[in-house]
């Protein structure tokens, strides 16, 4: 298991970790998502993940196909697990 960490504003820490289960990592069946308090936190989490070695799966932005205020970002951790961070509040 590889681990990467990054500290966001106010001491919130983003921890990137992964389990090397073949059926999860290679078949893209699962995603872990985190709810952010606001849009800047989504931006910061995505940037921190990339700084820690993660790979972007979708830059921060609105996803109107989910709903009008859905603001999210997606990335893969160091083991290839897909993670997301989103906010449902208006700007």
mmCIF file with all atom_site columns, N, CA and C in Angstrom, residues 25 31 49 69 82-83 88 90:
data_model
loop_
_atom_site.group_PDB
_atom_site.id
_atom_site.type_symbol
_atom_site.label_atom_id
_atom_site.label_alt_id
_atom_site.label_comp_id
_atom_site.label_asym_id
_atom_site.label_entity_id
_atom_site.label_seq_id
_atom_site.pdbx_PDB_ins_code
_atom_site.Cartn_x
_atom_site.Cartn_y
_atom_site.Cartn_z
_atom_site.occupancy
_atom_site.B_iso_or_equiv
_atom_site.pdbx_formal_charge
_atom_site.auth_seq_id
_atom_site.auth_comp_id
_atom_site.auth_asym_id
_atom_site.auth_atom_id
_atom_site.pdbx_PDB_model_num
ATOM 1  N N  . UNK A 1 25 ? -9.123  -2.197 -8.631  1.00 0.00 ? 25 UNK A N  1
ATOM 2  C CA . UNK A 1 25 ? -8.236  -1.232 -9.288  1.00 0.00 ? 25 UNK A CA 1
ATOM 3  C C  . UNK A 1 25 ? -8.309  -1.281 -10.804 1.00 0.00 ? 25 UNK A C  1
ATOM 4  N N  . UNK A 1 31 ? -15.701 3.764  -6.336  1.00 0.00 ? 31 UNK A N  1
ATOM 5  C CA . UNK A 1 31 ? -15.130 5.089  -6.122  1.00 0.00 ? 31 UNK A CA 1
ATOM 6  C C  . UNK A 1 31 ? -15.509 5.522  -4.714  1.00 0.00 ? 31 UNK A C  1
ATOM 7  N N  . UNK A 1 49 ? -4.162  16.318 -4.118  1.00 0.00 ? 49 UNK A N  1
ATOM 8  C CA . UNK A 1 49 ? -4.041  14.936 -4.593  1.00 0.00 ? 49 UNK A CA 1
ATOM 9  C C  . UNK A 1 49 ? -3.004  14.847 -5.709  1.00 0.00 ? 49 UNK A C  1
ATOM 10 N N  . UNK A 1 69 ? -26.095 22.413 -8.910  1.00 0.00 ? 69 UNK A N  1
ATOM 11 C CA . UNK A 1 69 ? -25.049 22.906 -8.011  1.00 0.00 ? 69 UNK A CA 1
ATOM 12 C C  . UNK A 1 69 ? -23.942 21.903 -7.728  1.00 0.00 ? 69 UNK A C  1
ATOM 13 N N  . UNK A 1 82 ? -10.059 5.153  -7.596  1.00 0.00 ? 82 UNK A N  1
ATOM 14 C CA . UNK A 1 82 ? -10.707 6.407  -7.978  1.00 0.00 ? 82 UNK A CA 1
ATOM 15 C C  . UNK A 1 82 ? -11.355 7.065  -6.756  1.00 0.00 ? 82 UNK A C  1
ATOM 16 N N  . UNK A 1 83 ? -11.085 8.347  -6.584  1.00 0.00 ? 83 UNK A N  1
ATOM 17 C CA . UNK A 1 83 ? -11.617 9.131  -5.478  1.00 0.00 ? 83 UNK A CA 1
ATOM 18 C C  . UNK A 1 83 ? -12.265 10.389 -6.032  1.00 0.00 ? 83 UNK A C  1
ATOM 19 N N  . UNK A 1 88 ? -22.277 20.344 -2.896  1.00 0.00 ? 88 UNK A N  1
ATOM 20 C CA . UNK A 1 88 ? -23.616 20.492 -3.452  1.00 0.00 ? 88 UNK A CA 1
ATOM 21 C C  . UNK A 1 88 ? -24.196 21.885 -3.271  1.00 0.00 ? 88 UNK A C  1
ATOM 22 N N  . UNK A 1 90 ? -24.604 26.032 -3.725  1.00 0.00 ? 90 UNK A N  1
ATOM 23 C CA . UNK A 1 90 ? -24.371 27.025 -4.775  1.00 0.00 ? 90 UNK A CA 1
ATOM 24 C C  . UNK A 1 90 ? -23.103 27.833 -4.477  1.00 0.00 ? 90 UNK A C  1
#
